[in-house]
Coordinates of C-alpha atoms and ligand atoms in Angstrom, one line a residue:
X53 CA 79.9 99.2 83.2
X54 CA 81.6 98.9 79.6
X55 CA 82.0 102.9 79.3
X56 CA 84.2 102.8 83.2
X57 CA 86.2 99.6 81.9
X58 CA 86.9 101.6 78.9
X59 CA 88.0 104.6 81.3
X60 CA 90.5 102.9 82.9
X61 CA 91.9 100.9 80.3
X62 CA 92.6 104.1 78.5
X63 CA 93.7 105.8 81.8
X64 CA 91.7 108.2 82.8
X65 CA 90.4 109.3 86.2
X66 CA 87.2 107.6 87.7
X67 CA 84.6 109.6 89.1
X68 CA 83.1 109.0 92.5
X69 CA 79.9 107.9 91.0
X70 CA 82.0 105.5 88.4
X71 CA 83.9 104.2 91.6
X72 CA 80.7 103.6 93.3
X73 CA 78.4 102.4 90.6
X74 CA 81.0 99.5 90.1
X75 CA 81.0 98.7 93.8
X76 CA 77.3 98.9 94.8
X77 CA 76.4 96.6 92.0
X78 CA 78.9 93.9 91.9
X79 CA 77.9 94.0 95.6
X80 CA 74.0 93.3 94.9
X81 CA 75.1 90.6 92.3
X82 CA 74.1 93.1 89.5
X83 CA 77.4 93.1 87.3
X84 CA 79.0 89.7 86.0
X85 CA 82.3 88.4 87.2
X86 CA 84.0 88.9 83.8
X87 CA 83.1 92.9 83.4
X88 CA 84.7 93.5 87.0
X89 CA 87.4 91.1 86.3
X90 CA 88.4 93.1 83.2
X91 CA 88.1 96.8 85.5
X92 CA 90.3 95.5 88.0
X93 CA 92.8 94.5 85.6
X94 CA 92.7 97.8 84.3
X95 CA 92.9 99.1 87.5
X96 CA 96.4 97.2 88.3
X97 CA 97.5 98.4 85.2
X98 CA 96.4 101.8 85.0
X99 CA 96.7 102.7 88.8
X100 CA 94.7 105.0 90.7
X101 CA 95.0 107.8 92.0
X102 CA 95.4 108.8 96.1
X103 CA 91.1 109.9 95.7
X104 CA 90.4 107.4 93.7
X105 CA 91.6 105.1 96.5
X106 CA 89.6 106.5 98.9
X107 CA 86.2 106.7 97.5
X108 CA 86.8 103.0 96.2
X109 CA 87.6 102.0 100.1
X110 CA 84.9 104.3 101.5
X111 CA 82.3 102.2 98.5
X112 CA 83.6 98.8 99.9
X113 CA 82.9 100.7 103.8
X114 CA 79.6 101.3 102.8
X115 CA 78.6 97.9 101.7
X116 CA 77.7 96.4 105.2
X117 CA 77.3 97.2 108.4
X118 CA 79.3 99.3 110.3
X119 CA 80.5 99.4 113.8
X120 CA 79.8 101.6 116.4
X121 CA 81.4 102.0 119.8
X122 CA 80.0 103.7 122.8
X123 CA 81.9 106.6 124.5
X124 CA 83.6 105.1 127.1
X125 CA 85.4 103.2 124.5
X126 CA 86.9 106.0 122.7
X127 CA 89.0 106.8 120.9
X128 CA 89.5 102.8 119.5
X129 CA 93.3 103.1 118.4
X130 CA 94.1 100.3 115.3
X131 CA 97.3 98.7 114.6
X132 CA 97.4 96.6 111.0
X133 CA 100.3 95.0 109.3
X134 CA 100.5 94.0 105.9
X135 CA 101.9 90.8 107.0
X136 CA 105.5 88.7 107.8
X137 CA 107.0 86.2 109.0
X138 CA 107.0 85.6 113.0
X139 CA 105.4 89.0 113.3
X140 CA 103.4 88.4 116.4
X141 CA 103.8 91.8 117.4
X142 CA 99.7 91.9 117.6
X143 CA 99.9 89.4 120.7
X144 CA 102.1 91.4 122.6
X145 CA 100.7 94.5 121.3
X146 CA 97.0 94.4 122.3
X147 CA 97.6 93.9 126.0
X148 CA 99.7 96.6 126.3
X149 CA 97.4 98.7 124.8
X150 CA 94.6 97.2 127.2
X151 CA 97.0 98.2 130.4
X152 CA 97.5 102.0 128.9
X153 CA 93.5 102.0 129.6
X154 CA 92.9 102.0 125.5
X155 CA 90.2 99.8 123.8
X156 CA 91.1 98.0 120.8
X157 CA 88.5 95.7 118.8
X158 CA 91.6 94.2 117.1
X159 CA 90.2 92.1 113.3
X160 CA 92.6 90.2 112.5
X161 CA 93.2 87.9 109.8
X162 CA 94.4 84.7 108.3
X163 CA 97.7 83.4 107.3
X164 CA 98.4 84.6 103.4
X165 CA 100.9 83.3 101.0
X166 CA 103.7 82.8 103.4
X167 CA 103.0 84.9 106.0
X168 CA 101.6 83.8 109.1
X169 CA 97.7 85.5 110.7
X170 CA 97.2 86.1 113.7
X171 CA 94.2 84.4 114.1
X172 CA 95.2 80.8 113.2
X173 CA 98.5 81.9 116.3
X174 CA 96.0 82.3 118.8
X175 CA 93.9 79.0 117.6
X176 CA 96.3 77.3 119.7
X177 CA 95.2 78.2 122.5
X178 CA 92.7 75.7 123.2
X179 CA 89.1 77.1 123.4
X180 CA 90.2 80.7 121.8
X181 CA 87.1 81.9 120.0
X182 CA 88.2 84.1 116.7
X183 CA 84.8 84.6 115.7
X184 CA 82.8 86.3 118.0
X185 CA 79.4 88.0 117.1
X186 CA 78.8 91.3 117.7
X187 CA 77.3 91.0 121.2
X188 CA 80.3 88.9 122.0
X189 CA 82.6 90.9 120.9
X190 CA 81.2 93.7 123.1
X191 CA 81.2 91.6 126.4
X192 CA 84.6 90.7 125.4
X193 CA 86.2 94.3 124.7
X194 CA 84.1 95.1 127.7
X195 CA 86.0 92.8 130.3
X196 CA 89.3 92.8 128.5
X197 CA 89.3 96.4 126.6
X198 CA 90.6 94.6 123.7
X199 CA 89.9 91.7 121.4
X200 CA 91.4 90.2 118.5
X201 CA 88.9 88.4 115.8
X202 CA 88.0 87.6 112.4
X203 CA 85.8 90.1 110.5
X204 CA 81.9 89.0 110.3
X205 CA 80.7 88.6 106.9
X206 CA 78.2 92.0 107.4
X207 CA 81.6 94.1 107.4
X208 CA 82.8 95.2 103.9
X209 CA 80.7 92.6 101.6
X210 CA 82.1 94.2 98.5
X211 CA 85.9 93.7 99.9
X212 CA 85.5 89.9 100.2
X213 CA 84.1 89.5 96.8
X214 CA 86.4 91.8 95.2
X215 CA 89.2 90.1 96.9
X216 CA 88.1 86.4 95.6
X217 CA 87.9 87.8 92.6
X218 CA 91.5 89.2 92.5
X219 CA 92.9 86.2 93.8
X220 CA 91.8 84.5 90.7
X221 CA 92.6 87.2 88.4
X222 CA 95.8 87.7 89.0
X223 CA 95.2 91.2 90.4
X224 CA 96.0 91.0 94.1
X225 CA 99.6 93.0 94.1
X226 CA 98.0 96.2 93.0
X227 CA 98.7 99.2 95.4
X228 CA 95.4 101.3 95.3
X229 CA 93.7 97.4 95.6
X230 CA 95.7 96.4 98.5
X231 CA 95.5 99.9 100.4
X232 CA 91.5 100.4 99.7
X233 CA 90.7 96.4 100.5
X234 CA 92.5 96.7 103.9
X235 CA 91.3 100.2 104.5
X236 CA 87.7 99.0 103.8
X237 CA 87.6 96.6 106.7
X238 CA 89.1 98.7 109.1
X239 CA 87.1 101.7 108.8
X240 CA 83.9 99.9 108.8
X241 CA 85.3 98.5 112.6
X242 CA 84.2 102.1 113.5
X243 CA 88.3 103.0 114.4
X244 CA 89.4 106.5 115.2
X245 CA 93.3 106.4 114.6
X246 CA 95.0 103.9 112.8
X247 CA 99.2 102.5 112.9
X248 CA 99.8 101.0 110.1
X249 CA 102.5 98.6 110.0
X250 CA 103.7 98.3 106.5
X251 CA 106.7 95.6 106.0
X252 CA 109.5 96.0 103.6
X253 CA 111.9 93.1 102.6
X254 CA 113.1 89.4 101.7
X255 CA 109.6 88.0 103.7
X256 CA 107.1 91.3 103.0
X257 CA 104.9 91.4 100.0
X258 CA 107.0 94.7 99.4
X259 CA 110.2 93.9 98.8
X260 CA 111.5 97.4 98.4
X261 CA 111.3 100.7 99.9
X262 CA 109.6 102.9 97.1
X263 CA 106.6 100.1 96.7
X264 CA 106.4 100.0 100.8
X265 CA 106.5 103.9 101.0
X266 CA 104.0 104.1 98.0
X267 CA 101.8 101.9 99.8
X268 CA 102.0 103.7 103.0
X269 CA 100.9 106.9 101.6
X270 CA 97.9 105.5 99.9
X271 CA 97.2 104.0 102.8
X272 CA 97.7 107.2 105.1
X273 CA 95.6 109.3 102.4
X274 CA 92.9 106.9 102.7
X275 CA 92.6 106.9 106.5
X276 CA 93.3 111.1 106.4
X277 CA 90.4 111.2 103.7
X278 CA 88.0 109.5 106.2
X279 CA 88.9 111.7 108.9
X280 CA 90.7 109.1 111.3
X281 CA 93.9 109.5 112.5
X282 CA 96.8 107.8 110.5
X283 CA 100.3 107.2 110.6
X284 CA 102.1 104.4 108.9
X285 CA 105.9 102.7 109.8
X286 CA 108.1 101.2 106.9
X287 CA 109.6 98.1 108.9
X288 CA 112.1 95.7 108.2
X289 CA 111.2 92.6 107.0
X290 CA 114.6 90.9 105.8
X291 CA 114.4 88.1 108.1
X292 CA 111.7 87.2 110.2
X293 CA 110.4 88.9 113.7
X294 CA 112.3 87.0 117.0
X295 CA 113.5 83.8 116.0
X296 CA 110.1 81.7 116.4
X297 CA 107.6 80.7 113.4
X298 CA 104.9 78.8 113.6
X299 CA 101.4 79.1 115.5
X300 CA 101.7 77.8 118.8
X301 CA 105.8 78.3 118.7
X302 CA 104.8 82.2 118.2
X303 CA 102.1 82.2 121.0
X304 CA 105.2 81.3 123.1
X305 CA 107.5 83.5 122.0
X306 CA 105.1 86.1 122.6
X307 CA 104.3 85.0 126.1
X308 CA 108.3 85.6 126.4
X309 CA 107.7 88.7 125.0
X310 CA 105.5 89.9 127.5
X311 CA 108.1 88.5 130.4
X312 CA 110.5 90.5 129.2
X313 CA 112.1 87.4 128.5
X314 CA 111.5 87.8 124.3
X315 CA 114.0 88.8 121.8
X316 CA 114.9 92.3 121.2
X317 CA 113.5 92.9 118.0
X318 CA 110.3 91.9 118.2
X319 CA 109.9 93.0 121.6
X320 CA 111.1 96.8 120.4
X321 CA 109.2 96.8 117.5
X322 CA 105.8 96.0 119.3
X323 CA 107.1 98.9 121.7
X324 CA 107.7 101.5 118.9
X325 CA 104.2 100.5 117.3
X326 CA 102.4 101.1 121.1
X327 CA 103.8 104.7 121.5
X328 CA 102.7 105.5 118.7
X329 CA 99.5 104.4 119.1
X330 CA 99.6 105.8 122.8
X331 CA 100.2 109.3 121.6
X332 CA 97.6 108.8 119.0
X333 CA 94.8 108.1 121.6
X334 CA 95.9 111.1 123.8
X335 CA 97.3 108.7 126.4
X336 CA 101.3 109.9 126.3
X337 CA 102.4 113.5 125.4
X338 CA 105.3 111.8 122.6
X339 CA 107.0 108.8 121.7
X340 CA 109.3 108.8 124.1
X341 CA 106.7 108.7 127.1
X342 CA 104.2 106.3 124.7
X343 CA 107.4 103.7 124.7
X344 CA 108.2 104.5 128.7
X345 CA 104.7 104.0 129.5
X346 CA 104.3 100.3 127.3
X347 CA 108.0 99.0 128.4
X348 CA 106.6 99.7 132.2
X349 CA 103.4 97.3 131.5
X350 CA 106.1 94.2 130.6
X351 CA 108.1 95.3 133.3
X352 CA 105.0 95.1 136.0
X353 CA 103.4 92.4 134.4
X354 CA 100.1 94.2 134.1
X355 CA 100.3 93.6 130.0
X356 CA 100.9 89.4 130.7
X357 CA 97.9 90.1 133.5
X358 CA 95.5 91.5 130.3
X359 CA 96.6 89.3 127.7
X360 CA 95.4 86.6 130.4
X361 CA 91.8 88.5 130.8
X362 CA 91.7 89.0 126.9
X363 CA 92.5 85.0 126.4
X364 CA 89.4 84.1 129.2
X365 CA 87.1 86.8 127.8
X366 CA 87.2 84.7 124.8
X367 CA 87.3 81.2 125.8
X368 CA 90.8 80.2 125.8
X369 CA 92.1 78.1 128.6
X370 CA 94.1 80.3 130.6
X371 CA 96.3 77.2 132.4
X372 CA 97.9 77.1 128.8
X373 CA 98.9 81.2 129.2
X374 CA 100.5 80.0 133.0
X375 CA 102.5 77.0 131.6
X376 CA 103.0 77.4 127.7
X377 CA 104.8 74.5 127.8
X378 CA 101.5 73.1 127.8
X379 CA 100.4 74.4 124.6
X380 CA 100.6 71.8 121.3
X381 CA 104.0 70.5 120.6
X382 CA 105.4 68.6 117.5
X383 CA 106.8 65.2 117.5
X384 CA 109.9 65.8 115.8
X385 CA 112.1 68.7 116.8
X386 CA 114.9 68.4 113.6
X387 CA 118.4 70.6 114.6
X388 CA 119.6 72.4 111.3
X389 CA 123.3 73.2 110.7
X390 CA 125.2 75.6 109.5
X391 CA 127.3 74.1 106.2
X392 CA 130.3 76.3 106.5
X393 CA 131.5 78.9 108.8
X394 CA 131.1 82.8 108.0
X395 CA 128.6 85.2 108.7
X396 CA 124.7 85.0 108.3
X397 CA 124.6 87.4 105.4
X398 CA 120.5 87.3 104.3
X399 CA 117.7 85.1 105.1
X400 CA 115.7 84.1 102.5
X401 CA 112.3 85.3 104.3
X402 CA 109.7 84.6 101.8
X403 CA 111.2 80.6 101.6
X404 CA 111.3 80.2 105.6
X405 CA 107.3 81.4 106.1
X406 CA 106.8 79.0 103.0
X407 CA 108.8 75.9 104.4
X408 CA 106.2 76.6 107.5
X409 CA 103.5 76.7 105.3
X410 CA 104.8 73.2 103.9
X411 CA 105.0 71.8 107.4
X412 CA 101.3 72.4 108.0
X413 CA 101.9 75.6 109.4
X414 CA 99.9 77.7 106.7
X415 CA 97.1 76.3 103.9
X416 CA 98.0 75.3 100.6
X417 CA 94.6 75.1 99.7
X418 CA 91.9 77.3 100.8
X419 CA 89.9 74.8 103.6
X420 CA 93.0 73.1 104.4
X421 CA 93.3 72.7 108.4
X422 CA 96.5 74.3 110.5
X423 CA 98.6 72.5 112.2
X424 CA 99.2 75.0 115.2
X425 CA 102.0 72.9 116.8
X426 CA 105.0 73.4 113.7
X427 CA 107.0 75.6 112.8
X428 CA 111.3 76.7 112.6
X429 CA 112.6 78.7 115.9
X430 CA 115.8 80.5 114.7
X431 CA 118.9 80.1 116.3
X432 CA 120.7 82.8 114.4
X433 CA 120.0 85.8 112.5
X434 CA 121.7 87.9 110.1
X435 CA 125.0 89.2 111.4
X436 CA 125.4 86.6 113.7
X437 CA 129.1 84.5 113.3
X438 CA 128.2 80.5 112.9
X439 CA 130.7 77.9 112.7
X440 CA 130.3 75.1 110.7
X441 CA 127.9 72.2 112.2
X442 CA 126.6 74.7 114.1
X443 CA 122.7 74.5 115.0
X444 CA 121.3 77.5 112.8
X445 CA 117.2 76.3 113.7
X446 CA 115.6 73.9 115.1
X447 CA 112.3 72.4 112.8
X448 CA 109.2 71.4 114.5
X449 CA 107.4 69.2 112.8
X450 CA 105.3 65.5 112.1
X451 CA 107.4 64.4 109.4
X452 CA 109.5 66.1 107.1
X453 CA 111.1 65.0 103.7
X454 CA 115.1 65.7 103.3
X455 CA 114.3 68.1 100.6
X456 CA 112.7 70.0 102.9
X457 CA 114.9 70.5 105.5
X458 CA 117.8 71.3 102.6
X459 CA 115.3 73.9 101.3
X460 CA 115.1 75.1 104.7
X461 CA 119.3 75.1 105.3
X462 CA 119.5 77.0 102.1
X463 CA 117.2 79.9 103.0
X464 CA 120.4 81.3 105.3
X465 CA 123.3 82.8 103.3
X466 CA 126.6 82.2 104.8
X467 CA 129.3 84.6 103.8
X468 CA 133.0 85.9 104.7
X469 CA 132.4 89.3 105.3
X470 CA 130.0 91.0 108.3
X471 CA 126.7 92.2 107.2
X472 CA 124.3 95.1 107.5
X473 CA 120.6 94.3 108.3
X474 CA 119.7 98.1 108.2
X475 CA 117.2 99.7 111.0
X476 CA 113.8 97.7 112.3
X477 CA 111.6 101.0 111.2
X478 CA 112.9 102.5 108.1
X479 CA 110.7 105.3 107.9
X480 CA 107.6 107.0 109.1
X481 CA 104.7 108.4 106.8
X482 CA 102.3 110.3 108.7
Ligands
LIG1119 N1 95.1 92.3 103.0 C1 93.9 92.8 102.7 O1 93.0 92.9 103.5 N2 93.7 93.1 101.4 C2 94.6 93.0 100.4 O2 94.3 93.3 99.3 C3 95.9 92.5 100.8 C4 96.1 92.2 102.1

């Protein structure tokens, strides 16, 4: 172990059987914390290369178990985003993809820093069940051809300890770490094609466009090296996706969303990410057919008629789905203004999904419980003309200090002149 910290430190290229030695044997509790430690520092400063990636993903694959679907399942198209704020795009997503007749067993994760997870959104549902087993999860994706739920602890072993570890090591932001750790999980689900949502901007983890397009190629090679199909969108993520944040305020929006009553962006956005995914499983002939054929399923109302079946075949209370005005609600709903008049020039991203956080929306400790009822819906968004003491969101929440709610105010930038937001998908790497 000493001789492959001293590799990478100096900056050489790890061999496959280096990359693997390290993994297999932190993984059977063989090497100490501090000897790994010290290689993944090396490895966020050193880097790795585009193979070196992949064998250390395919290592963390082969740690656990692995999933296997039968035929009639195939091909199991993936979508995964590296996380924003009000991206519910997963919600709207999956029963689409279940009313284009493809089966996705969707893992999904928690909310990170401060961006929001899917699986702590559909929490609110009451009696949604995020943690199925692998027989249940089978029955599930059997009635509802897709599922969304956490990873069991048998799938990538090595990821989860190498990830605890970088979270105390100040080693998380590293490229190759990221793309190999998410890569990991996913192609131990058993996928065959994979859309990779990777955000860029003000509430991503990658703020700018080289880091995002770096990331999307490692990802991509990774995917391409373990013979799945890959493509990966750059998308913007300068202010949040639709104008709700928050658990149960998202589960609404997206129920909006798949009325055809949601806002645009988040609505075309989850439409973009579907035809790809639609051409990827053989199901449309291009894009423009994939985003024909997903627009249709909102329009008929067969994706709001899956999402129902996917919320029943795991235990949620579908009366909530019929009325969301039924699902949980804060006590206080606290109108923000605008302090001058101008145009909303940026939103500070990363502050608005942390103001959430600091509602009860997300954990500031690690066991701390979610309150699924807070969060800020939006009632403007960059570009948009506001006059002052006008409403510019609305905060849901139990009780909030002052400070709060100023910190919140100050996130929008109010200027004289008109502003450009830029496109919602700023490139494709495929
Ligand atoms: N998500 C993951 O699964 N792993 C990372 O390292 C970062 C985000």
């Amino acid at each position: 172990m000493l001789e492959i910290i001293a590799h990478k430190r100096d900056g050489a290229v790890l061999t496959p059987e280096e990359i693997q030695f390290v993994v297999t044997n932190y993984t059977q509790g063989k090497i100490p914390d501090y000897q790994v430690s010290a290689w993944l520092m090396s490895v966020y400063l050193q880097g790795m290369n585009f193979q070196e990636a992949s064998e250390l993903a395919m290592a963390m694959r082969d740690s656990g178990e692995q999933l296997h679907w039968p035929a009639k399942f195939l091909p199991i198209i993936d979508k995964h985003s590296t996380g924003g704020v009000g991206d519910k795009v997963s919600l709207i997503l999956a029963p689409i993809l279940a009313a284009c007749n493809l089966y996705d067993p969707m893992i999904a994760g928690r909310g990170l820093g401060h961006t929001g997870g899917t699986l702590d959104k559909l929490e609110s549902i009451p009696g949604f069940d995020v943690a199925l087993d692998d027989a249940a999860l089978q029955a599930a994706l059997q009635q509802a051809k897709v599922v969304i739920t956490g990873a069991t602890t048998e799938l990538a072993p090595a990821d989860r300890l190498l990830y605890a570890l970088r979270d105390t090591t100040g080693t998380v932001a590293s490229i190759p770490l990221i793309a190999s750790s998410i890569m990991s999980k996913k192609l131990a689900a058993g996928i065959s094609g994979l859309v990779m949502d990777v955000k860029c901007g003000s509430g991503a983890f990658m703020k700018t466009q080289p880091e995002a397009r770096e990331l999307a190629q490692t990802l991509v090679a990774i995917g391409k090296a373990a013979g799945i199909k890959m493509a990966a969108l750059i998308t913007n993520m300068e202010q949040p996706l639709g104008l709700a944040i928050g658990n149960s305020l998202e589960v609404q929006e997206a129920i909006a969303c798949l009325t055809q009553q949601g806002p645009e962006d988040i609505t075309e956005l989850t439409l973009t990410l579907a035809a790809q995914m639609l051409v990827m499983g053989d199901k449309a002939g291009d894009l423009s057919q994939g985003h024909q054929l997903a627009q249709g399923t909102l329009r008929d109302g067969t994706a709001l008629a899956c999402f129902k079946q996917m919320v029943a075949a795991q235990g949620g209370d579908v009366a909530y789905i019929d009325d969301p005005s039924r699902l949980p609600k804060a006590p206080q709903q606290i109108t923000i203004t605008a302090p001058k008049t101008g145009v909303i020039g940026a939103i500070a991203t990363e502050q608005i999904g942390m103001a959430v956080v600091h509602l009860g929306g997300g954990r500031l400790v690690k066991e701390a419980a979610i309150d699924p009822a807070v969060g800020i819906v939006l009632r403007h968004k960059i570009g948009d003309a506001v006059v002052a003491g006008e409403p510019l969101a609305v905060v849901h929440a139990n009780q909030v200090s002052p400070e709060l709610l100023q910190d919140i105010q100050a996130c929008f930038k109010i200027q004289k002149n008109s502003a450009n937001l830029g496109p919602l998908v700023l490139d494709t790497i495929l």
